[in-house]
Amino acid sequence: ERRDSPVMSRRGEGPAANVAKVVTLESTQRQVAVYNPSDPNEGKTGDPVKDLEAKLNYITEAVPINPQNIQGSTAGAGSGEFHLYRAGRRREQMRIAAMEREDNANVAKAEFEARQEARAREAEEKTAKNRNKRKAKKERAKAAK
């Protein structure tokens, strides 16, 4: 399925400006291999190592390798190489920033849970102390009668 309407260029001048900017739906979707053999017993030998190897073989054969940002080994860089470098660098920085955000969120969550657990423990200790005081007071009142 292909998009019929091309994406407008920045300048938006004439039909030739949009020719190279057409985006297809296939290019925006990720290709994911799913291990779904036609035979339900295929890949199920009972041996987990062999089953895993069968799945890995299927994945390596089924998943296309679409390397991005392939640069040649020539001595000089063309005029478009900087833009490819900059886009790849931006993607890598975004990936690293996302990993750092996830790590910071995990650390903050762990700290919060530790503080919450400490507060609950303190509250339980205080409640137990007051419970024991009330119990002792009742026993003293019973003994005095």
C-alpha positions as a printed Julia matrix, in Angstrom:
145×3 Matrix{Float64}:
  0.0     0.0    0.0
  1.49    3.27  -1.05
  0.7     6.81  -0.07
 -0.59    8.74  -3.03
  0.03   12.21  -1.68
  3.7    13.19  -1.67
  5.14   15.09   1.23
  5.6    18.78   0.38
  9.11   20.11   0.18
 10.22   23.05   2.27
  9.98   25.43  -0.64
  6.97   23.73  -2.16
  7.89   24.88  -5.66
  6.38   22.9   -8.51
  5.82   19.17  -8.93
  9.51   18.37  -9.4
 10.24   19.54  -5.85
  8.07   16.75  -4.44
  9.18   13.85  -6.6
 12.0    12.71  -4.3
  9.97   13.25  -1.14
  7.36   10.49  -1.62
  7.16    8.3    1.49
  5.77    4.81   1.23
  4.03    3.06   4.05
  6.35    0.06   3.69
  9.42    2.2    4.32
  8.0     3.5    7.6
  6.97    0.12   9.03
  9.38   -2.14  10.86
  9.82   -5.63   9.6
  9.52   -8.16  12.41
 10.07  -11.87  11.96
  7.66  -14.11  13.83
  8.53  -17.75  14.39
  5.37  -19.4   13.13
  6.15  -22.75  11.53
  3.5   -24.38   9.38
  3.92  -27.67  11.26
  3.01  -27.21  14.96
  5.61  -29.78  15.99
  8.38  -28.2   13.93
 11.12  -26.82  16.15
  9.77  -28.66  19.19
 12.16  -31.52  19.7
 12.03  -31.42  23.47
 15.64  -30.3   23.59
 15.66  -26.57  24.49
 19.03  -26.01  22.82
 17.89  -27.46  19.5
 14.59  -25.58  19.69
 16.41  -22.33  20.3
 18.81  -23.02  17.44
 15.86  -23.71  15.12
 14.26  -20.39  16.11
 17.52  -18.51  15.68
 18.08  -20.07  12.25
 14.57  -19.06  11.24
 15.12  -15.51  12.45
 18.48  -15.12  10.73
 16.99  -16.37   7.47
 13.72  -14.44   7.69
 14.86  -11.05   8.94
 16.27   -8.88   6.2
 19.42   -6.99   7.03
 18.91   -3.39   6.04
 22.06   -1.6    7.09
 21.68    2.14   7.4
 24.22    4.8    6.6
 26.61    2.69   4.55
 29.65    4.75   3.69
 32.27    3.77   1.19
 35.96    3.46   1.88
 37.03    6.12  -0.61
 39.46    8.79   0.47
 37.17   11.78   0.01
 33.71   12.33   1.37
 31.0    13.56  -0.93
 28.81   16.56  -0.28
 26.02   14.39   1.12
 28.16   12.5    3.62
 27.99   15.25   6.23
 24.22   15.09   6.28
 24.31   11.31   6.66
 26.87   11.65   9.45
 24.8    14.29  11.21
 21.59   12.24  10.94
 23.34    9.11  12.24
 24.93   11.08  15.07
 21.55   12.56  15.99
 19.96    9.08  16.03
 22.75    7.73  18.23
 22.49   10.69  20.62
 18.73   10.2   20.85
 19.25    6.49  21.58
 21.78    7.25  24.32
 19.55    9.96  25.8
 16.61    7.51  25.87
 18.75    4.9   27.64
 19.88    7.51  30.19
 16.28    8.64  30.77
 15.22    5.03  31.3
 18.12    4.44  33.7
 17.34    7.64  35.63
 13.69    6.65  35.85
 14.65    3.19  37.16
 16.98    4.73  39.78
 14.31    7.23  40.86
 11.72    4.45  41.09
 14.05    2.29  43.21
 14.81    5.23  45.53
 11.11    6.02  45.86
 10.27    2.41  46.69
 13.08    2.3   49.28
 11.8     5.52  50.92
  8.23    4.23  50.86
  9.29    0.93  52.43
 11.27    2.76  55.13
  8.27    4.97  55.93
  5.96    1.96  56.12
  8.41    0.17  58.42
  8.67    3.23  60.7
  4.88    3.57  60.78
  4.51   -0.11  61.66
  7.11    0.19  64.43
  5.36    3.23  65.87
  1.98    1.49  65.69
  3.41   -1.61  67.4
  4.95    0.55  70.14
  1.63    2.33  70.79
 -0.21   -1.02  70.69
  2.14   -2.4   73.34
  1.68    0.73  75.48
 -2.13    0.39  75.3
 -1.91   -3.29  76.12
  0.34   -2.62  79.13
 -2.01    0.13  80.32
 -4.99   -2.25  80.09
 -3.1    -4.92  82.02
 -2.13   -2.41  84.74
 -5.78   -1.32  84.95
 -6.9    -4.96  85.3
 -4.26   -5.66  87.94
 -5.32   -2.57  89.94
 -8.95   -3.73  90.18
